[in-house]
Amino acid sequence: MSDGEGSGGGSVGDGPGSEGAGSGGASSRSAKWRCAWCDKPHDRNDPPCDNCGHHKFEKAVVPVAPEDPDHEREPVWVCPECGRVHQKNSPPCSRCGNAQLERRIPDESDYDDELGGTSYVDLLSARYVAGLAVAVVAGTVLVLGLLGVITLPGMDGDVPGSAERVGDVDLGETETAFVAELNDRRAAAGLDAYERNENLDDAARLANQGRVGEWYDGGSRPSDERLREEFDGACGGEPAALVEFSRAVGEGDPALDSADALARTLVDGYEADAENFYETTNGLVGVDVHAGPDDRVFATVVAC
């Protein structure tokens, strides 16, 4: 043994079976090495074992806390505002956000309070509760969108083709020109003009995109109940007339010269497919025009 180890060596020399040497017992319990044969604790890896003479030591894997009543526990850091115990001095408080923590040496009663008072509610800070609420809402909205109950931004991108343009023709302008051309022809037939309605536009768009998806990708159309939800009372309970049609407009077709030209072509298609102009109670109309990925343009008109 080297200088400075004599006292520790004497304590270890009393052996694990000795109960008479208090200092030896304390040293044994704090030893970091044990004899691989008889398990006697040693302060250092310095075989042979002074109990059995074995020439190999092993590192103790389960250190035992000292029983010295004067031994100081590891300090903890306590929030003076809410009493939350932290293992490190790392303000702010993780429970209440207080900017200062106080150093404290815990005793047994402190551990009893900490263990007995902890509940799942303590673990749910305000930011976790808010995050959970946001996740629940987002999940609900996503499910409703997938079921078709609501329309989410960006979901229209799954529809083949384009809702914006066909060639150089703007489809939004085409829809406006369609209603104007339709009203001109209704006036010539002695019928009242239609007023374009946003809710009926939404219903026409939903039906038209469902039809385009079915045509190209084998998707499904919205139910009648889903379409009625888009009306949102615009028709006042009166039945609505829905007409769907499409026209092929290849490159060089005069219908692609302008929005007005395409609108006239589509009104021709509407007049032919509807067989006549509808007499409606509310005088409202909605229209949607969508270009497929090939040379076909799809239109849906809803009137009530």
Tab-separated table of C-alpha atoms in Angstrom:
chain	number	residue	atom	x	y	z
A	1	MET	CA	0.000	0.000	0.000
A	2	SER	CA	1.223	3.539	-0.754
A	3	ASP	CA	1.457	6.372	1.763
A	4	GLY	CA	-1.936	7.797	2.707
A	5	GLU	CA	-3.731	4.489	2.214
A	6	GLY	CA	-2.841	2.924	5.543
A	7	SER	CA	-5.946	3.992	7.422
A	8	GLY	CA	-8.203	2.862	4.609
A	9	GLY	CA	-6.286	-0.378	4.298
A	10	GLY	CA	-6.757	-1.128	7.996
A	11	SER	CA	-10.490	-0.641	7.756
A	12	VAL	CA	-10.756	-2.888	4.735
A	13	GLY	CA	-8.638	-5.468	6.438
A	14	ASP	CA	-11.374	-6.051	9.027
A	15	GLY	CA	-13.291	-7.957	6.319
A	16	PRO	CA	-16.905	-7.852	5.279
A	17	GLY	CA	-17.909	-10.264	7.997
A	18	SER	CA	-16.591	-8.107	10.825
A	19	GLU	CA	-19.269	-6.208	12.717
A	20	GLY	CA	-17.088	-4.724	15.403
A	21	ALA	CA	-15.202	-2.075	13.388
A	22	GLY	CA	-17.505	0.802	12.671
A	23	SER	CA	-14.991	2.714	10.600
A	24	GLY	CA	-14.177	-0.404	8.610
A	25	GLY	CA	-17.862	-0.941	7.816
A	26	ALA	CA	-18.253	2.573	6.540
A	27	SER	CA	-15.145	2.240	4.369
A	28	SER	CA	-16.370	-1.100	3.034
A	29	ARG	CA	-19.683	0.334	2.054
A	30	SER	CA	-18.001	3.164	0.131
A	31	ALA	CA	-15.347	0.973	-1.556
A	32	LYS	CA	-15.267	0.918	-5.349
A	33	TRP	CA	-13.510	-2.452	-5.857
A	34	ARG	CA	-14.465	-5.961	-4.736
A	35	CYS	CA	-12.645	-9.252	-4.720
A	36	ALA	CA	-13.841	-11.399	-7.619
A	37	TRP	CA	-13.755	-14.495	-5.335
A	38	CYS	CA	-15.057	-13.481	-1.901
A	39	ASP	CA	-16.653	-10.057	-2.725
A	40	LYS	CA	-14.693	-8.214	-0.055
A	41	PRO	CA	-14.699	-4.436	-0.712
A	42	HIS	CA	-11.412	-2.607	-1.306
A	43	ASP	CA	-10.670	1.074	-1.728
A	44	ARG	CA	-8.447	0.544	-4.774
A	45	ASN	CA	-7.593	-2.022	-7.410
A	46	ASP	CA	-4.565	-3.464	-5.589
A	47	PRO	CA	-4.748	-7.291	-5.426
A	48	PRO	CA	-4.212	-9.756	-3.883
A	49	CYS	CA	-7.266	-9.758	-1.625
A	50	ASP	CA	-6.235	-9.434	2.026
A	51	ASN	CA	-9.152	-11.694	2.989
A	52	CYS	CA	-8.777	-14.697	0.666
A	53	GLY	CA	-5.631	-13.913	-1.324
A	54	HIS	CA	-7.390	-13.928	-4.695
A	55	HIS	CA	-5.431	-12.065	-7.344
A	56	LYS	CA	-8.263	-10.342	-9.233
A	57	PHE	CA	-10.569	-7.440	-8.265
A	58	GLU	CA	-13.740	-6.255	-9.984
A	59	LYS	CA	-15.229	-2.788	-10.006
A	60	ALA	CA	-18.279	-2.547	-7.749
A	61	VAL	CA	-21.370	-1.928	-9.873
A	62	VAL	CA	-23.729	-0.866	-7.065
A	63	PRO	CA	-22.153	1.697	-4.743
A	64	VAL	CA	-23.874	1.951	-1.365
A	65	ALA	CA	-24.603	5.333	0.162
A	66	PRO	CA	-22.712	6.104	3.374
A	67	GLU	CA	-24.621	5.812	6.635
A	68	ASP	CA	-22.734	8.661	8.284
A	69	PRO	CA	-25.520	10.887	9.682
A	70	ASP	CA	-23.306	13.931	9.146
A	71	HIS	CA	-22.863	13.112	5.458
A	72	GLU	CA	-24.179	16.008	3.391
A	73	ARG	CA	-26.710	15.177	0.701
A	74	GLU	CA	-26.391	16.595	-2.772
A	75	PRO	CA	-27.937	20.074	-2.824
A	76	VAL	CA	-31.104	20.799	-4.751
A	77	TRP	CA	-32.469	24.094	-6.040
A	78	VAL	CA	-35.926	25.145	-4.930
A	79	CYS	CA	-38.207	27.778	-6.428
A	80	PRO	CA	-39.164	30.228	-3.629
A	81	GLU	CA	-42.448	31.011	-5.393
A	82	CYS	CA	-44.019	27.592	-6.036
A	83	GLY	CA	-41.655	25.181	-4.193
A	84	ARG	CA	-40.730	23.173	-7.293
A	85	VAL	CA	-37.484	21.230	-6.723
A	86	HIS	CA	-34.811	21.302	-9.454
A	87	GLN	CA	-31.652	19.197	-9.572
A	88	LYS	CA	-29.585	22.027	-11.077
A	89	ASN	CA	-29.421	25.774	-10.658
A	90	SER	CA	-30.935	26.431	-14.065
A	91	PRO	CA	-33.593	29.131	-13.754
A	92	PRO	CA	-36.285	29.989	-14.671
A	93	CYS	CA	-38.488	27.610	-12.698
A	94	SER	CA	-39.890	24.901	-14.964
A	95	ARG	CA	-43.267	25.135	-13.233
A	96	CYS	CA	-44.010	28.839	-12.710
A	97	GLY	CA	-41.205	30.581	-14.594
A	98	ASN	CA	-39.747	32.396	-11.557
A	99	ALA	CA	-36.299	33.784	-12.386
A	100	GLN	CA	-34.505	32.734	-9.154
A	101	LEU	CA	-33.877	29.392	-7.418
A	102	GLU	CA	-32.607	28.828	-3.871
A	103	ARG	CA	-29.978	26.255	-2.843
A	104	ARG	CA	-31.160	23.778	-0.208
A	105	ILE	CA	-29.806	20.579	1.351
A	106	PRO	CA	-32.800	18.188	1.411
A	107	ASP	CA	-33.750	15.978	4.341
A	108	GLU	CA	-36.089	12.990	4.448
A	109	SER	CA	-39.200	15.132	4.841
A	110	ASP	CA	-38.324	17.034	1.660
A	111	TYR	CA	-38.259	13.793	-0.291
A	112	ASP	CA	-41.554	12.698	1.239
A	113	ASP	CA	-43.220	15.930	0.186
A	114	GLU	CA	-41.837	15.792	-3.319
A	115	LEU	CA	-42.848	12.186	-3.914
A	116	GLY	CA	-46.219	12.420	-2.256
A	117	GLY	CA	-47.313	15.656	-3.903
A	118	THR	CA	-46.456	14.898	-7.540
A	119	SER	CA	-49.338	14.180	-9.871
A	120	TYR	CA	-49.990	14.106	-13.588
A	121	VAL	CA	-51.449	17.596	-13.259
A	122	ASP	CA	-48.031	18.869	-12.117
A	123	LEU	CA	-46.478	17.531	-15.299
A	124	LEU	CA	-48.898	19.413	-17.532
A	125	SER	CA	-47.547	22.934	-17.743
A	126	ALA	CA	-49.481	25.586	-19.626
A	127	ARG	CA	-47.422	25.213	-22.799
A	128	TYR	CA	-47.988	21.454	-22.882
A	129	VAL	CA	-51.741	21.900	-22.424
A	130	ALA	CA	-51.811	24.502	-25.211
A	131	GLY	CA	-49.777	22.234	-27.480
A	132	LEU	CA	-52.104	19.322	-26.804
A	133	ALA	CA	-55.140	21.466	-27.593
A	134	VAL	CA	-53.611	22.627	-30.885
A	135	ALA	CA	-52.789	19.038	-31.840
A	136	VAL	CA	-56.342	17.881	-31.118
A	137	VAL	CA	-57.856	20.717	-33.166
A	138	ALA	CA	-55.454	20.154	-36.065
A	139	GLY	CA	-56.175	16.433	-36.051
A	140	THR	CA	-59.926	17.053	-36.062
A	141	VAL	CA	-59.675	19.512	-38.953
A	142	LEU	CA	-57.534	17.078	-40.948
A	143	VAL	CA	-60.008	14.231	-40.438
A	144	LEU	CA	-62.922	16.457	-41.474
A	145	GLY	CA	-60.997	17.530	-44.555
A	146	LEU	CA	-60.234	13.944	-45.552
A	147	LEU	CA	-63.893	13.020	-45.081
A	148	GLY	CA	-64.938	15.919	-47.276
A	149	VAL	CA	-66.863	17.709	-44.558
A	150	ILE	CA	-64.665	20.810	-44.982
A	151	THR	CA	-62.254	21.942	-47.679
A	152	LEU	CA	-58.687	22.568	-46.580
A	153	PRO	CA	-56.316	24.992	-48.313
A	154	GLY	CA	-54.098	23.111	-50.733
A	155	MET	CA	-56.382	20.094	-51.023
A	156	ASP	CA	-57.563	21.262	-54.466
A	157	GLY	CA	-54.042	20.555	-55.686
A	158	ASP	CA	-54.914	16.845	-55.764
A	159	VAL	CA	-57.388	17.433	-58.620
A	160	PRO	CA	-55.835	16.605	-62.025
A	161	GLY	CA	-55.352	19.469	-64.435
A	162	SER	CA	-55.765	23.135	-63.551
A	163	ALA	CA	-58.410	25.351	-61.974
A	164	GLU	CA	-56.516	28.468	-63.125
A	165	ARG	CA	-55.809	28.347	-66.859
A	166	VAL	CA	-56.179	26.410	-70.072
A	167	GLY	CA	-53.607	27.519	-72.607
A	168	ASP	CA	-53.490	31.314	-72.339
A	169	VAL	CA	-57.098	31.615	-71.131
A	170	ASP	CA	-57.851	32.532	-67.511
A	171	LEU	CA	-60.590	30.236	-66.187
A	172	GLY	CA	-61.765	32.720	-63.530
A	173	GLU	CA	-62.459	35.250	-66.268
A	174	THR	CA	-64.127	32.490	-68.282
A	175	GLU	CA	-66.575	31.803	-65.447
A	176	THR	CA	-67.512	35.491	-65.254
A	177	ALA	CA	-67.970	35.649	-69.047
A	178	PHE	CA	-70.021	32.426	-68.909
A	179	VAL	CA	-72.618	33.986	-66.563
A	180	ALA	CA	-72.797	37.136	-68.730
A	181	GLU	CA	-73.283	35.115	-71.924
A	182	LEU	CA	-75.862	32.888	-70.262
A	183	ASN	CA	-77.857	35.901	-69.055
A	184	ASP	CA	-77.785	37.437	-72.565
A	185	ARG	CA	-79.315	34.291	-73.984
A	186	ARG	CA	-81.874	34.070	-71.170
A	187	ALA	CA	-82.909	37.661	-71.833
A	188	ALA	CA	-83.332	36.856	-75.539
A	189	ALA	CA	-85.614	33.986	-74.462
A	190	GLY	CA	-87.663	36.305	-72.247
A	191	LEU	CA	-86.268	34.948	-68.971
A	192	ASP	CA	-84.881	36.805	-65.966
A	193	ALA	CA	-81.119	37.119	-65.531
A	194	TYR	CA	-79.246	35.037	-62.993
A	195	GLU	CA	-77.330	36.531	-60.076
A	196	ARG	CA	-74.074	34.731	-59.361
A	197	ASN	CA	-73.912	33.320	-55.815
A	198	GLU	CA	-70.741	32.438	-53.910
A	199	ASN	CA	-72.267	29.449	-52.103
A	200	LEU	CA	-73.499	27.980	-55.375
A	201	ASP	CA	-70.034	28.610	-56.846
A	202	ASP	CA	-68.573	26.511	-54.015
A	203	ALA	CA	-71.080	23.723	-54.655
A	204	ALA	CA	-70.344	23.798	-58.412
A	205	ARG	CA	-66.583	23.696	-57.719
A	206	LEU	CA	-66.949	20.755	-55.337
A	207	ALA	CA	-69.055	18.797	-57.840
A	208	ASN	CA	-66.823	19.686	-60.797
A	209	GLN	CA	-63.577	18.718	-59.076
A	210	GLY	CA	-65.116	15.461	-57.902
A	211	ARG	CA	-66.118	14.658	-61.473
A	212	VAL	CA	-62.634	15.516	-62.820
A	213	GLY	CA	-61.050	13.299	-60.163
A	214	GLU	CA	-63.401	10.465	-61.060
A	215	TRP	CA	-62.722	10.903	-64.785
A	216	TYR	CA	-58.928	10.749	-64.566
A	217	ASP	CA	-58.034	9.040	-61.297
A	218	GLY	CA	-61.072	6.938	-60.451
A	219	GLY	CA	-61.872	9.147	-57.456
A	220	SER	CA	-65.274	9.587	-55.844
A	221	ARG	CA	-67.834	12.367	-56.218
A	222	PRO	CA	-69.237	14.276	-53.245
A	223	SER	CA	-72.575	13.136	-51.895
A	224	ASP	CA	-75.797	15.113	-52.404
A	225	GLU	CA	-75.794	15.901	-48.692
A	226	ARG	CA	-72.272	17.321	-48.959
A	227	LEU	CA	-73.330	19.534	-51.881
A	228	ARG	CA	-76.376	20.788	-49.977
A	229	GLU	CA	-74.066	21.825	-47.136
A	230	GLU	CA	-72.245	24.111	-49.589
A	231	PHE	CA	-75.547	25.820	-50.466
A	232	ASP	CA	-75.699	27.033	-46.852
A	233	GLY	CA	-79.350	28.027	-47.200
A	234	ALA	CA	-78.842	30.041	-50.400
A	235	CYS	CA	-81.666	28.191	-52.144
A	236	GLY	CA	-84.063	28.493	-49.203
A	237	GLY	CA	-84.918	24.825	-49.294
A	238	GLU	CA	-85.847	24.904	-52.987
A	239	PRO	CA	-84.370	22.201	-55.272
A	240	ALA	CA	-81.317	23.155	-57.345
A	241	ALA	CA	-80.597	22.172	-60.941
A	242	LEU	CA	-77.064	20.851	-61.514
A	243	VAL	CA	-75.750	20.455	-65.043
A	244	GLU	CA	-72.333	18.903	-65.815
A	245	PHE	CA	-70.704	18.840	-69.241
A	246	SER	CA	-67.302	18.931	-70.924
A	247	ARG	CA	-65.869	19.958	-74.254
A	248	ALA	CA	-62.631	19.053	-76.049
A	249	VAL	CA	-60.625	22.151	-77.029
A	250	GLY	CA	-57.394	21.194	-78.725
A	251	GLU	CA	-54.513	23.394	-79.793
A	252	GLY	CA	-55.609	25.930	-82.410
A	253	ASP	CA	-59.277	25.725	-81.377
A	254	PRO	CA	-60.914	29.186	-81.683
A	255	ALA	CA	-62.448	28.625	-78.236
A	256	LEU	CA	-58.977	29.244	-76.771
A	257	ASP	CA	-58.648	32.685	-78.353
A	258	SER	CA	-60.042	34.410	-75.251
A	259	ALA	CA	-62.109	33.960	-72.089
A	260	ASP	CA	-65.194	35.244	-73.957
A	261	ALA	CA	-64.682	32.770	-76.794
A	262	LEU	CA	-64.337	29.845	-74.387
A	263	ALA	CA	-67.380	31.053	-72.416
A	264	ARG	CA	-69.526	31.080	-75.606
A	265	THR	CA	-68.412	27.522	-76.400
A	266	LEU	CA	-69.299	26.389	-72.883
A	267	VAL	CA	-72.704	28.109	-72.898
A	268	ASP	CA	-73.396	26.261	-76.169
A	269	GLY	CA	-72.580	23.049	-74.327
A	270	TYR	CA	-74.726	24.022	-71.342
A	271	GLU	CA	-77.699	24.900	-73.552
A	272	ALA	CA	-77.406	21.593	-75.401
A	273	ASP	CA	-76.984	19.434	-72.284
A	274	ALA	CA	-79.655	21.232	-70.221
A	275	GLU	CA	-82.048	21.018	-73.211
A	276	ASN	CA	-83.648	24.308	-72.100
A	277	PHE	CA	-83.083	27.192	-69.740
A	278	TYR	CA	-84.371	26.595	-66.249
A	279	GLU	CA	-87.057	28.656	-64.578
A	280	THR	CA	-85.761	29.058	-61.005
A	281	THR	CA	-87.319	30.419	-57.821
A	282	ASN	CA	-84.346	32.345	-56.457
A	283	GLY	CA	-82.627	33.400	-59.676
A	284	LEU	CA	-79.195	32.320	-58.416
A	285	VAL	CA	-76.405	30.526	-60.276
A	286	GLY	CA	-72.967	29.141	-59.544
A	287	VAL	CA	-70.399	27.952	-62.076
A	288	ASP	CA	-67.000	26.260	-62.072
A	289	VAL	CA	-64.686	25.631	-65.036
A	290	HIS	CA	-61.723	23.242	-64.734
A	291	ALA	CA	-59.164	22.206	-67.368
A	292	GLY	CA	-58.202	18.545	-67.442
A	293	PRO	CA	-54.612	17.404	-68.028
A	294	ASP	CA	-55.447	16.798	-71.717
A	295	ASP	CA	-57.470	18.901	-74.191
A	296	ARG	CA	-60.784	18.699	-72.295
A	297	VAL	CA	-62.486	21.448	-70.290
A	298	PHE	CA	-65.068	20.536	-67.636
A	299	ALA	CA	-67.888	22.819	-66.459
A	300	THR	CA	-70.547	22.483	-63.771
A	301	VAL	CA	-73.478	24.868	-63.360
A	302	VAL	CA	-75.798	24.972	-60.318
A	303	ALA	CA	-78.968	27.100	-60.410
A	304	CYS	CA	-81.881	27.563	-58.008
